[in-house]
Short mmCIF file of C-alpha atoms in Angstrom, two decimals:
data_model
loop_
_atom_site.label_atom_id
_atom_site.label_comp_id
_atom_site.label_asym_id
_atom_site.label_seq_id
_atom_site.Cartn_x
_atom_site.Cartn_y
_atom_site.Cartn_z
CA MET A 1 -75.07 20.02 -17.95
CA LEU A 2 -72.97 21.55 -15.17
CA SER A 3 -74.36 24.28 -13.00
CA ILE A 4 -72.62 25.94 -10.13
CA GLU A 5 -74.75 28.03 -7.80
CA ASN A 6 -73.36 30.49 -5.30
CA VAL A 7 -70.34 28.32 -4.52
CA LYS A 8 -68.10 29.52 -1.71
CA SER A 9 -64.80 27.94 -0.76
CA ALA A 10 -62.06 28.76 1.70
CA TYR A 11 -58.53 27.75 2.66
CA GLY A 12 -58.66 27.73 6.44
CA ARG A 13 -60.37 30.99 7.35
CA ILE A 14 -59.52 32.78 4.13
CA GLU A 15 -62.43 32.65 1.71
CA VAL A 16 -61.29 32.63 -1.91
CA LEU A 17 -64.57 31.97 -3.73
CA HIS A 18 -67.27 34.39 -2.61
CA GLY A 19 -70.31 32.85 -4.24
CA VAL A 20 -69.59 31.84 -7.84
CA THR A 21 -72.49 31.03 -10.15
CA LEU A 22 -72.00 29.71 -13.65
CA HIS A 23 -73.25 26.98 -15.95
CA VAL A 24 -71.96 24.92 -18.84
CA ASP A 25 -74.38 23.44 -21.36
CA ALA A 26 -73.85 20.15 -23.16
CA GLY A 27 -71.59 20.45 -26.21
CA GLU A 28 -70.22 23.86 -25.28
CA ILE A 29 -66.70 25.11 -24.74
CA VAL A 30 -66.94 27.56 -21.88
CA THR A 31 -63.87 29.43 -20.77
CA LEU A 32 -63.11 30.95 -17.43
CA ILE A 33 -60.54 33.70 -17.63
CA GLY A 34 -58.97 35.69 -14.86
CA ALA A 35 -55.70 36.77 -13.32
CA ASN A 36 -53.46 34.77 -11.01
CA GLY A 37 -55.15 34.22 -7.66
CA ALA A 38 -58.66 34.92 -8.94
CA GLY A 39 -59.77 31.48 -7.74
CA LYS A 40 -59.92 29.64 -11.07
CA THR A 41 -58.01 26.56 -9.93
CA THR A 42 -59.89 26.51 -6.61
CA LEU A 43 -63.16 26.43 -8.55
CA MET A 44 -61.89 23.59 -10.75
CA HIS A 45 -60.81 21.66 -7.64
CA ALA A 46 -64.22 22.26 -6.08
CA ILE A 47 -65.97 20.87 -9.16
CA SER A 48 -63.78 17.76 -9.06
CA GLY A 49 -64.28 17.36 -5.32
CA VAL A 50 -60.69 17.76 -4.17
CA GLN A 51 -61.42 21.14 -2.57
CA PRO A 52 -64.30 21.37 -0.08
CA ILE A 53 -66.94 24.06 -0.54
CA THR A 54 -68.47 25.93 2.37
CA ASP A 55 -71.71 26.94 0.67
CA GLY A 56 -73.62 26.59 -2.57
CA ALA A 57 -74.56 23.77 -4.90
CA ILE A 58 -72.89 21.94 -7.78
CA ARG A 59 -75.20 20.08 -10.14
CA PHE A 60 -74.09 17.76 -12.90
CA ALA A 61 -76.44 15.96 -15.28
CA GLY A 62 -79.34 16.98 -13.06
CA GLU A 63 -77.89 15.63 -9.81
CA ARG A 64 -76.42 17.40 -6.80
CA ILE A 65 -72.80 16.28 -6.56
CA GLU A 66 -71.17 18.67 -4.09
CA LYS A 67 -71.17 16.05 -1.32
CA ARG A 68 -69.81 13.21 -3.44
CA PRO A 69 -66.17 12.18 -3.00
CA ALA A 70 -63.77 12.95 -5.85
CA HIS A 71 -63.51 9.39 -7.17
CA LYS A 72 -67.28 9.11 -7.56
CA ARG A 73 -67.38 12.32 -9.58
CA VAL A 74 -64.83 10.89 -12.03
CA ALA A 75 -66.95 7.76 -12.41
CA PHE A 76 -69.98 10.02 -12.93
CA GLY A 77 -68.35 11.71 -15.94
CA ILE A 78 -66.21 14.63 -14.79
CA SER A 79 -62.50 14.44 -15.62
CA GLN A 80 -59.94 17.10 -14.95
CA VAL A 81 -56.60 17.89 -16.56
CA PRO A 82 -54.95 19.66 -13.65
CA GLU A 83 -52.80 22.75 -13.79
CA GLY A 84 -49.14 21.88 -14.36
CA ARG A 85 -50.09 18.54 -16.04
CA GLN A 86 -49.32 16.41 -12.94
CA VAL A 87 -48.46 13.24 -14.83
CA PHE A 88 -47.22 10.28 -12.76
CA ALA A 89 -43.51 10.84 -13.36
CA PRO A 90 -42.13 7.41 -12.37
CA LEU A 91 -44.69 5.50 -14.47
CA SER A 92 -44.58 4.93 -18.21
CA VAL A 93 -46.86 6.76 -20.63
CA MET A 94 -48.82 3.53 -21.07
CA ASP A 95 -49.30 3.09 -17.31
CA ASN A 96 -50.38 6.73 -16.98
CA LEU A 97 -53.03 6.13 -19.63
CA LYS A 98 -54.18 2.84 -18.12
CA LEU A 99 -54.52 4.50 -14.74
CA GLY A 100 -56.59 7.21 -16.38
CA ALA A 101 -59.21 4.52 -16.92
CA TRP A 102 -59.13 3.57 -13.21
CA SER A 103 -62.78 4.54 -12.71
CA CYS A 104 -63.84 2.14 -15.49
CA ARG A 105 -61.00 -0.36 -15.09
CA ASP A 106 -63.20 -3.43 -15.51
CA ALA A 107 -64.05 -2.45 -19.07
CA ASP A 108 -61.90 -3.21 -22.11
CA LEU A 109 -59.25 -0.50 -22.31
CA GLU A 110 -58.22 -1.06 -25.93
CA PRO A 111 -60.81 1.16 -27.68
CA ALA A 112 -60.11 4.08 -25.34
CA LEU A 113 -56.34 3.59 -25.74
CA ALA A 114 -56.64 3.46 -29.52
CA ARG A 115 -58.74 6.63 -29.48
CA VAL A 116 -56.19 8.54 -27.38
CA CYS A 117 -53.30 7.34 -29.55
CA ALA A 118 -55.16 8.44 -32.66
CA LEU A 119 -55.76 11.85 -31.12
CA PHE A 120 -52.12 12.21 -30.02
CA PRO A 121 -49.96 10.23 -32.46
CA MET A 122 -46.84 11.55 -30.70
CA LEU A 123 -47.75 9.47 -27.62
CA ASP A 124 -48.02 6.26 -29.61
CA ALA A 125 -44.26 6.17 -30.23
CA ILE A 126 -43.26 6.70 -26.59
CA LEU A 127 -45.65 4.44 -24.69
CA GLU A 128 -42.85 2.83 -22.68
CA THR A 129 -41.05 6.07 -21.72
CA PRO A 130 -41.39 7.26 -18.11
CA ALA A 131 -43.73 10.26 -18.06
CA GLY A 132 -41.22 12.29 -16.06
CA ALA A 133 -38.81 12.23 -19.01
CA LEU A 134 -41.24 13.79 -21.50
CA SER A 135 -41.15 17.37 -22.73
CA GLY A 136 -43.72 19.85 -21.46
CA GLY A 137 -45.81 19.53 -24.61
CA GLN A 138 -45.77 15.75 -24.51
CA GLN A 139 -46.73 15.80 -20.84
CA GLN A 140 -49.69 18.06 -21.61
CA MET A 141 -50.91 15.70 -24.33
CA LEU A 142 -50.46 12.79 -21.92
CA ALA A 143 -52.38 14.60 -19.19
CA ILE A 144 -55.29 15.20 -21.58
CA GLY A 145 -55.10 11.62 -22.86
CA ARG A 146 -55.12 10.31 -19.31
CA ALA A 147 -58.24 12.34 -18.49
CA LEU A 148 -59.98 11.09 -21.65
CA MET A 149 -59.34 7.45 -20.70
CA ALA A 150 -62.07 7.78 -18.04
CA LYS A 151 -64.59 8.48 -20.85
CA PRO A 152 -65.78 11.77 -19.38
CA ARG A 153 -68.85 13.75 -20.38
CA LEU A 154 -67.36 16.95 -19.03
CA LEU A 155 -63.66 17.76 -19.36
CA LEU A 156 -62.13 20.37 -17.07
CA LEU A 157 -58.93 21.85 -18.49
CA ASP A 158 -56.85 23.96 -16.11
CA GLU A 159 -54.29 26.17 -17.88
CA PRO A 160 -53.43 23.65 -20.61
CA SER A 161 -51.41 26.21 -22.59
CA MET A 162 -49.13 27.09 -19.68
CA GLY A 163 -45.48 26.90 -20.64
CA LEU A 164 -46.11 25.65 -24.18
CA ALA A 165 -44.48 27.00 -27.33
CA PRO A 166 -46.87 28.99 -29.58
CA ASN A 167 -47.13 26.26 -32.25
CA LEU A 168 -47.99 23.73 -29.54
CA VAL A 169 -50.69 26.06 -28.22
CA ASP A 170 -52.22 26.07 -31.71
CA GLN A 171 -52.13 22.26 -31.83
CA LEU A 172 -53.74 22.14 -28.41
CA LEU A 173 -56.57 24.44 -29.47
CA THR A 174 -57.21 22.25 -32.50
CA VAL A 175 -57.42 19.20 -30.25
CA ILE A 176 -59.81 20.92 -27.83
CA ARG A 177 -62.08 21.92 -30.72
CA ALA A 178 -61.97 18.38 -32.11
CA LEU A 179 -62.98 17.00 -28.71
CA ARG A 180 -65.96 19.37 -28.55
CA ASP A 181 -66.98 18.33 -32.06
CA ASP A 182 -66.80 14.76 -30.77
CA SER A 183 -69.60 15.73 -28.34
CA LEU A 184 -67.48 16.40 -25.27
CA THR A 185 -68.37 19.37 -23.06
CA ILE A 186 -65.43 21.48 -21.98
CA LEU A 187 -64.74 23.99 -19.23
CA LEU A 188 -61.45 25.68 -20.00
CA VAL A 189 -59.54 27.79 -17.52
CA GLU A 190 -56.91 30.02 -19.09
CA GLN A 191 -54.65 32.93 -18.40
CA ASN A 192 -54.03 33.02 -22.11
CA ALA A 193 -57.35 34.79 -22.68
CA ARG A 194 -56.75 35.38 -26.38
CA ALA A 195 -56.35 31.67 -27.12
CA ALA A 196 -59.26 30.68 -24.90
CA LEU A 197 -61.68 33.24 -26.33
CA ALA A 198 -60.74 32.18 -29.86
CA ILE A 199 -62.26 28.71 -29.42
CA ALA A 200 -64.87 29.21 -26.67
CA ASP A 201 -68.61 29.59 -27.16
CA ARG A 202 -69.13 31.50 -23.94
CA ALA A 203 -66.86 33.04 -21.33
CA TYR A 204 -66.84 34.06 -17.69
CA VAL A 205 -64.41 36.51 -16.15
CA LEU A 206 -63.43 35.65 -12.59
CA GLU A 207 -61.93 38.38 -10.39
CA THR A 208 -60.91 37.81 -6.76
CA GLY A 209 -63.41 35.03 -6.26
CA ARG A 210 -66.38 36.59 -8.05
CA VAL A 211 -67.75 36.39 -11.59
CA THR A 212 -67.59 39.95 -12.84
CA LEU A 213 -68.55 39.45 -16.48
CA SER A 214 -70.13 36.75 -18.60
CA GLY A 215 -71.49 36.30 -22.09
CA PRO A 216 -70.78 34.91 -25.56
CA ALA A 217 -67.04 34.69 -26.22
CA ALA A 218 -67.16 37.22 -29.04
CA GLU A 219 -68.90 39.74 -26.81
CA ILE A 220 -66.39 39.25 -23.99
CA GLN A 221 -63.56 39.59 -26.46
CA ALA A 222 -64.94 42.94 -27.58
CA ASP A 223 -65.44 44.24 -24.05
CA ARG A 224 -63.29 47.26 -23.36
CA ARG A 225 -62.35 46.20 -19.83
CA VAL A 226 -61.39 42.69 -20.95
CA ARG A 227 -59.34 44.06 -23.83
CA GLU A 228 -57.40 46.27 -21.45
CA ALA A 229 -56.98 43.84 -18.58
CA TYR A 230 -56.54 40.48 -20.30
CA LEU A 231 -55.78 40.99 -23.97
CA GLY A 232 -53.35 43.88 -23.62
CA ILE A 233 -54.96 45.92 -26.35
CA MET B 1 -12.71 -17.05 8.25
CA ALA B 2 -15.27 -19.36 9.85
CA GLU B 3 -15.86 -16.63 12.41
CA LEU B 4 -16.48 -14.00 9.73
CA LEU B 5 -18.88 -16.33 7.94
CA GLN B 6 -20.73 -16.88 11.20
CA PHE B 7 -21.12 -13.14 11.77
CA VAL B 8 -22.15 -12.48 8.19
CA PHE B 9 -24.80 -15.13 8.41
CA SER B 10 -26.33 -13.92 11.63
CA GLY B 11 -26.13 -10.38 10.23
CA LEU B 12 -28.03 -11.38 7.11
CA THR B 13 -30.71 -13.15 9.15
CA VAL B 14 -31.49 -10.26 11.45
CA GLY B 15 -30.91 -7.87 8.54
CA ALA B 16 -33.67 -9.58 6.57
CA ILE B 17 -36.05 -8.80 9.43
CA TYR B 18 -34.90 -5.16 9.54
CA ALA B 19 -35.44 -5.06 5.78
CA LEU B 20 -39.04 -6.23 6.19
CA VAL B 21 -39.66 -3.62 8.89
CA ALA B 22 -38.09 -0.98 6.65
CA LEU B 23 -40.32 -2.10 3.76
CA GLY B 24 -43.31 -1.57 6.02
CA PHE B 25 -42.12 1.98 6.76
CA THR B 26 -41.58 2.58 3.04
CA LEU B 27 -45.02 1.38 1.96
CA ILE B 28 -46.86 3.61 4.42
CA TYR B 29 -44.54 6.55 3.90
CA ASN B 30 -45.00 6.45 0.13
CA ALA B 31 -48.78 6.28 0.33
CA SER B 32 -49.26 8.86 3.05
CA ASP B 33 -46.03 10.72 4.01
CA ILE B 34 -46.34 9.22 7.48
CA ILE B 35 -43.52 7.44 9.31
CA ASN B 36 -45.42 4.77 11.19
CA PHE B 37 -43.58 4.18 14.44
CA ALA B 38 -46.04 1.45 15.37
CA GLN B 39 -44.41 -0.69 12.68
CA GLY B 40 -42.39 -2.57 15.32
CA GLU B 41 -45.59 -3.42 17.20
CA PHE B 42 -46.86 -5.22 14.08
CA VAL B 43 -43.79 -7.47 14.35
CA MET B 44 -44.45 -8.01 18.05
CA LEU B 45 -48.14 -8.76 17.44
CA GLY B 46 -47.28 -11.32 14.78
CA GLY B 47 -44.95 -13.22 17.10
CA MET B 48 -46.97 -12.89 20.30
CA THR B 49 -50.34 -13.77 18.77
CA THR B 50 -48.84 -16.89 17.19
CA VAL B 51 -47.26 -17.90 20.51
CA PHE B 52 -50.48 -17.50 22.47
CA MET B 53 -52.63 -19.14 19.83
CA ALA B 54 -50.21 -22.09 19.83
CA LEU B 55 -50.32 -22.21 23.65
CA ALA B 56 -54.11 -22.35 23.40
CA GLY B 57 -53.75 -25.49 21.32
CA VAL B 58 -54.20 -24.08 17.82
CA PRO B 59 -51.94 -25.88 15.30
CA LEU B 60 -48.92 -23.74 14.45
CA PRO B 61 -49.67 -22.94 10.76
CA LEU B 62 -53.22 -21.91 11.66
CA ALA B 63 -51.94 -19.89 14.62
CA ALA B 64 -49.55 -18.04 12.31
CA LEU B 65 -52.34 -17.36 9.82
CA ILE B 66 -54.61 -16.00 12.54
CA ALA B 67 -51.76 -13.82 13.82
CA ILE B 68 -51.25 -12.34 10.36
CA ILE B 69 -54.97 -11.65 9.98
CA VAL B 70 -55.26 -10.10 13.46
CA THR B 71 -52.23 -7.87 12.86
CA THR B 72 -53.56 -6.80 9.46
CA GLY B 73 -56.80 -5.85 11.19
CA VAL B 74 -54.87 -3.83 13.75
CA GLY B 75 -53.02 -2.04 10.94
CA LEU B 76 -56.29 -1.18 9.21
CA ALA B 77 -57.82 -0.03 12.50
CA LEU B 78 -54.78 2.15 13.19
CA HIS B 79 -55.38 3.96 9.91
CA ARG B 80 -59.18 4.13 10.12
CA PHE B 81 -59.57 5.12 13.76
CA ALA B 82 -56.39 6.99 14.60
CA ILE B 83 -54.82 8.42 11.43
CA GLU B 84 -57.81 9.04 9.17
CA PRO B 85 -59.84 11.12 11.70
CA ALA B 86 -56.82 13.45 11.95
CA ARG B 87 -56.61 13.83 8.17
CA GLY B 88 -55.33 17.27 7.27
CA ALA B 89 -53.13 17.52 10.37
CA SER B 90 -49.42 18.06 9.82
CA SER B 91 -47.15 15.07 9.17
CA VAL B 92 -45.46 15.63 12.52
CA ALA B 93 -48.80 15.39 14.33
CA LEU B 94 -49.65 12.19 12.45
CA ILE B 95 -46.25 10.69 13.30
CA MET B 96 -46.90 11.49 16.97
CA ILE B 97 -50.19 9.61 16.68
CA THR B 98 -48.30 6.55 15.48
CA ILE B 99 -45.92 6.83 18.46
CA GLY B 100 -48.99 6.98 20.70
CA ALA B 101 -50.43 3.95 18.95
CA SER B 102 -47.15 2.11 19.49
CA VAL B 103 -47.24 2.80 23.25
CA PHE B 104 -50.91 1.82 23.35
CA LEU B 105 -50.36 -1.48 21.53
CA ARG B 106 -47.46 -2.34 23.82
CA GLY B 107 -49.68 -1.66 26.83
CA VAL B 108 -52.49 -3.77 25.49
CA ALA B 109 -50.08 -6.61 24.69
CA GLN B 110 -48.79 -6.48 28.25
CA VAL B 111 -52.31 -6.97 29.56
CA VAL B 112 -53.69 -9.40 26.98
CA PHE B 113 -50.52 -11.52 26.77
CA ASP B 114 -47.89 -11.17 29.51
CA LYS B 115 -44.49 -9.66 30.22
CA ARG B 116 -42.38 -12.78 29.70
CA PHE B 117 -40.21 -13.84 26.80
CA HIS B 118 -41.63 -16.49 24.50
CA SER B 119 -40.37 -18.62 21.68
CA LEU B 120 -41.78 -20.72 18.88
CA PRO B 121 -40.45 -24.05 17.64
CA PRO B 122 -38.32 -23.58 14.52
CA LEU B 123 -39.84 -24.84 11.28
CA PHE B 124 -37.12 -27.41 10.48
CA GLY B 125 -35.67 -28.33 13.86
CA ALA B 126 -32.99 -26.65 15.93
CA ASP B 127 -29.93 -28.65 14.76
CA SER B 128 -27.55 -26.26 13.09
CA ILE B 129 -26.07 -26.93 9.69
CA GLN B 130 -22.27 -26.79 9.39
CA PHE B 131 -21.12 -24.62 6.52
CA GLY B 132 -17.49 -23.58 6.04
CA GLY B 133 -16.91 -23.90 9.76
CA ALA B 134 -19.90 -21.76 10.65
CA ALA B 135 -23.03 -23.09 12.31
CA ILE B 136 -26.18 -22.02 10.55
CA LEU B 137 -29.62 -22.41 12.05
CA PRO B 138 -32.16 -23.85 9.62
CA GLN B 139 -34.56 -21.14 10.81
CA SER B 140 -32.11 -18.53 9.47
CA LEU B 141 -32.62 -19.98 6.03
CA VAL B 142 -36.38 -19.87 6.59
CA VAL B 143 -36.14 -16.17 7.50
CA LEU B 144 -34.08 -15.38 4.41
CA ALA B 145 -36.36 -17.40 2.14
CA GLY B 146 -39.47 -15.78 3.63
CA ALA B 147 -38.05 -12.29 3.20
CA THR B 148 -37.04 -13.06 -0.38
CA VAL B 149 -40.52 -14.32 -1.24
CA ILE B 150 -42.14 -11.21 0.25
CA VAL B 151 -39.83 -8.89 -1.68
CA ILE B 152 -40.49 -10.73 -4.95
CA LEU B 153 -44.26 -10.74 -4.39
CA LEU B 154 -44.23 -6.99 -3.65
CA TRP B 155 -42.16 -6.34 -6.76
CA LEU B 156 -44.54 -8.40 -8.93
CA PHE B 157 -47.51 -6.61 -7.40
CA VAL B 158 -46.09 -3.21 -8.24
CA GLU B 159 -44.84 -4.15 -11.71
CA ARG B 160 -47.69 -6.34 -12.91
CA THR B 161 -50.96 -5.10 -11.39
CA LEU B 162 -52.96 -1.94 -11.96
CA LEU B 163 -53.57 -1.68 -8.21
CA GLY B 164 -49.81 -1.69 -7.74
CA LYS B 165 -49.47 1.14 -10.27
CA ALA B 166 -52.21 3.02 -8.46
CA VAL B 167 -50.18 2.76 -5.26
CA ILE B 168 -47.15 4.21 -7.09
CA ALA B 169 -49.32 6.91 -8.66
CA THR B 170 -50.71 7.87 -5.26
CA ALA B 171 -47.20 8.05 -3.85
CA ALA B 172 -45.97 10.12 -6.81
CA ASN B 173 -48.84 12.60 -6.98
CA ARG B 174 -51.78 12.31 -4.65
CA LEU B 175 -53.79 15.16 -6.18
CA ALA B 176 -53.51 13.71 -9.68
CA ALA B 177 -54.42 10.26 -8.35
CA ARG B 178 -57.62 11.66 -6.83
CA LEU B 179 -58.41 13.51 -10.04
CA ILE B 180 -58.30 10.31 -12.10
CA GLY B 181 -60.71 8.71 -9.67
CA VAL B 182 -58.44 6.75 -7.33
CA ASP B 183 -59.91 6.60 -3.84
CA THR B 184 -56.60 7.45 -2.19
CA ARG B 185 -57.99 6.74 1.28
CA ARG B 186 -58.44 3.13 0.21
CA ILE B 187 -54.88 3.04 -1.10
CA VAL B 188 -53.58 4.21 2.27
CA ASP B 189 -55.82 1.63 3.99
CA PHE B 190 -54.27 -0.96 1.76
CA SER B 191 -50.69 0.12 2.55
CA PHE B 192 -51.36 -0.03 6.28
CA ALA B 193 -52.84 -3.51 5.89
CA VAL B 194 -49.94 -4.81 3.78
CA SER B 195 -47.34 -3.23 6.08
CA ALA B 196 -48.99 -4.83 9.08
CA ALA B 197 -49.10 -8.22 7.38
CA ILE B 198 -45.42 -7.99 6.41
CA GLY B 199 -44.56 -6.99 9.98
CA ALA B 200 -46.51 -9.92 11.38
CA ILE B 201 -44.77 -12.38 9.05
CA ALA B 202 -41.39 -10.97 10.06
CA GLY B 203 -42.34 -11.39 13.72
CA ILE B 204 -43.39 -15.00 13.24
CA LEU B 205 -40.26 -15.91 11.26
CA ILE B 206 -37.78 -14.39 13.71
CA THR B 207 -39.36 -15.50 17.00
CA PRO B 208 -37.71 -18.99 17.03
CA ILE B 209 -34.30 -17.26 16.82
CA THR B 210 -34.54 -14.08 18.87
CA LEU B 211 -37.59 -14.77 21.08
CA THR B 212 -40.40 -12.28 21.44
CA SER B 213 -42.08 -10.30 24.19
CA TYR B 214 -44.55 -7.42 24.44
CA ASP B 215 -41.82 -4.81 24.00
CA VAL B 216 -39.61 -6.16 21.19
CA GLY B 217 -41.27 -3.74 18.78
CA THR B 218 -39.54 -0.57 19.96
CA LEU B 219 -36.02 -1.60 19.08
CA LEU B 220 -37.10 -3.33 15.85
CA ALA B 221 -38.90 -0.17 14.72
CA LEU B 222 -35.81 1.93 15.39
CA LYS B 223 -33.53 -0.48 13.54
CA GLY B 224 -36.00 -0.73 10.68
CA PHE B 225 -36.23 3.05 10.62
CA ALA B 226 -32.43 3.29 10.52
CA ALA B 227 -32.49 0.82 7.61
CA ALA B 228 -35.09 2.87 5.74
CA MET B 229 -33.08 6.06 6.33
CA LEU B 230 -29.83 4.45 5.22
CA GLY B 231 -31.46 3.10 2.06
CA GLY B 232 -33.22 6.38 1.38
CA ILE B 233 -36.71 6.83 2.80
CA GLY B 234 -39.34 5.95 0.20
CA SER B 235 -37.17 3.56 -1.79
CA PRO B 236 -38.17 -0.13 -1.54
CA LEU B 237 -34.78 -1.25 -2.88
CA GLY B 238 -33.14 1.04 -0.33
CA ALA B 239 -35.19 -0.55 2.45
CA VAL B 240 -33.96 -4.03 1.57
CA VAL B 241 -30.32 -3.03 1.10
CA GLY B 242 -30.42 -0.78 4.18
CA GLY B 243 -31.89 -3.56 6.31
CA LEU B 244 -29.27 -6.10 5.26
CA LEU B 245 -26.46 -3.56 5.76
CA ILE B 246 -27.61 -2.59 9.24
CA GLY B 247 -27.96 -6.25 10.24
CA MET B 248 -24.50 -6.97 8.89
CA ILE B 249 -22.78 -3.98 10.49
CA GLU B 250 -24.49 -4.81 13.76
CA ALA B 251 -23.37 -8.45 13.70
CA LEU B 252 -19.80 -7.56 12.72
CA SER B 253 -19.41 -4.88 15.37
CA ALA B 254 -20.93 -7.18 17.98
CA GLY B 255 -18.53 -9.91 16.93
CA TYR B 256 -15.30 -7.93 16.54
CA LEU B 257 -15.80 -5.00 18.92
CA SER B 258 -18.19 -5.71 21.73
CA SER B 259 -21.72 -7.02 21.84
CA SER B 260 -22.62 -4.27 24.30
CA TYR B 261 -22.39 -1.74 21.42
CA LYS B 262 -24.66 -3.82 19.18
CA ASP B 263 -27.77 -1.70 19.62
CA ALA B 264 -25.84 1.56 19.43
CA VAL B 265 -24.77 0.86 15.85
CA ALA B 266 -28.19 1.56 14.37
CA PHE B 267 -28.38 4.93 16.13
CA LEU B 268 -24.89 5.83 15.02
CA ILE B 269 -25.91 5.04 11.43
CA ILE B 270 -29.05 7.23 11.72
CA LEU B 271 -26.84 10.11 12.88
CA VAL B 272 -24.26 9.64 10.14
CA VAL B 273 -26.94 9.39 7.44
CA LEU B 274 -28.75 12.50 8.68
CA VAL B 275 -25.55 14.53 8.73
CA ALA B 276 -23.70 13.21 5.70
CA MET B 277 -26.35 12.07 3.20
CA PRO B 278 -29.93 12.76 4.23
CA GLN B 279 -31.25 11.33 0.94
CA GLY B 280 -29.77 7.90 1.78
CA LEU B 281 -28.26 5.39 -0.64
CA PHE B 282 -31.17 5.13 -3.07
CA GLY B 283 -33.17 8.18 -2.07
CA ARG B 284 -34.89 10.22 -4.71
CA VAL B 285 -33.26 13.47 -5.62
CA LYS B 286 -36.20 15.57 -6.65
CA VAL B 287 -35.97 16.72 -10.22
CA GLU B 288 -39.01 18.29 -11.75
CA ARG B 289 -39.66 19.52 -15.23
CA VAL B 290 -41.58 22.75 -15.33
#
């Protein structure tokens, strides 16, 4: 469904992605693990079109998309939940959700809203609260709900577990699995490798801008180097 | 007492114009982090275009409409052809571009129009209304009413429409706005267009009272900027309150101290705000949850 071929990207003259190749098939949860500064967020931004690439190709649903502007990629089916949630603090939860459907704003929003509220019942009770006043966990649910409002085919999740309490991380993993079972394809970036590998079908390890290891999640989890570097075993 | 009322009223009138200029600053600043110093030229273009259209025989309401459309086009062009090509440059560089654009527009106005002062006939005659011993120009009431309508329309736009929310979202978090599929370049286009239109309307409303010429924009931009700073840059409410306050302080100091200090007041206020409370009256104190 998504295939990234030899993608390079730079900030000014400093190249941070040195030719990344990976693919995500329909209905999969694929996780990308790696340390701080490995280039995970840069890659996510490149897929969404908010970070330019200097070389390589990005294909989605059979079409080259690397030259399309960010808003067209959302309309084409790629939504991202950015690192650090990035909700619109001054706007209410409801407005955040409505804006999530910006790319399909002419359609009836009610079914999508109902679906998000069913997925995150905790949001239903606080629809009028400004997003900036929510707790970290609530903001994360809102950020995911907002991304779902665009009816994506591929959901990019950047560090969704960051800063969440362990029981919230469990809830989050359950939600991600439920979304996959609901036929959504997911690319999950995580520093919390243990949590990510527990729900992923396949995994890639990104180190300083290069994919150094890839394979089925169980295999990656068993890899000696991964266990030492990312799982602390 | 009658004297005070007179000063207050002229302060409110000119303050309403400063408030509109400050709102223009606020709109563009929120959407793009740019202080648009060509904001005053929008006011000038509104007044001057109306004057010259009227001189050419176009009926006044149509002349005003054309002036608003022309100025809106200039605002859009400023973004598309001067700001947008420099996307990615630092805010300071972009602000310098707007100063350049302001000088350029003044130059063009000098050539296309002329260097003289011009006026427009007031909407409801020039006979002043007596109120509590003060003489109030009917056009003052027109200015205040016009400014009030603009503020209410802007408020409704932001509160009631999804496009309005998208403007707020872009101002609050540009990256997130792009990630949900908002074409933020269009939003900035839109803010430049609306700011220009508001500027033009302000220029048309005030011309019967204060006259207009090719270079009225400079001082108006500085006063509007002072108003935006006093109110807290980025706050629409602050822009309105700041504008009215600056107009009022200016009128009172001109009346009770000396009219030769009138224009110095705005600069004094900028200095005081920068030193004593850089966030202004209604400025956002940044609080973020991590």
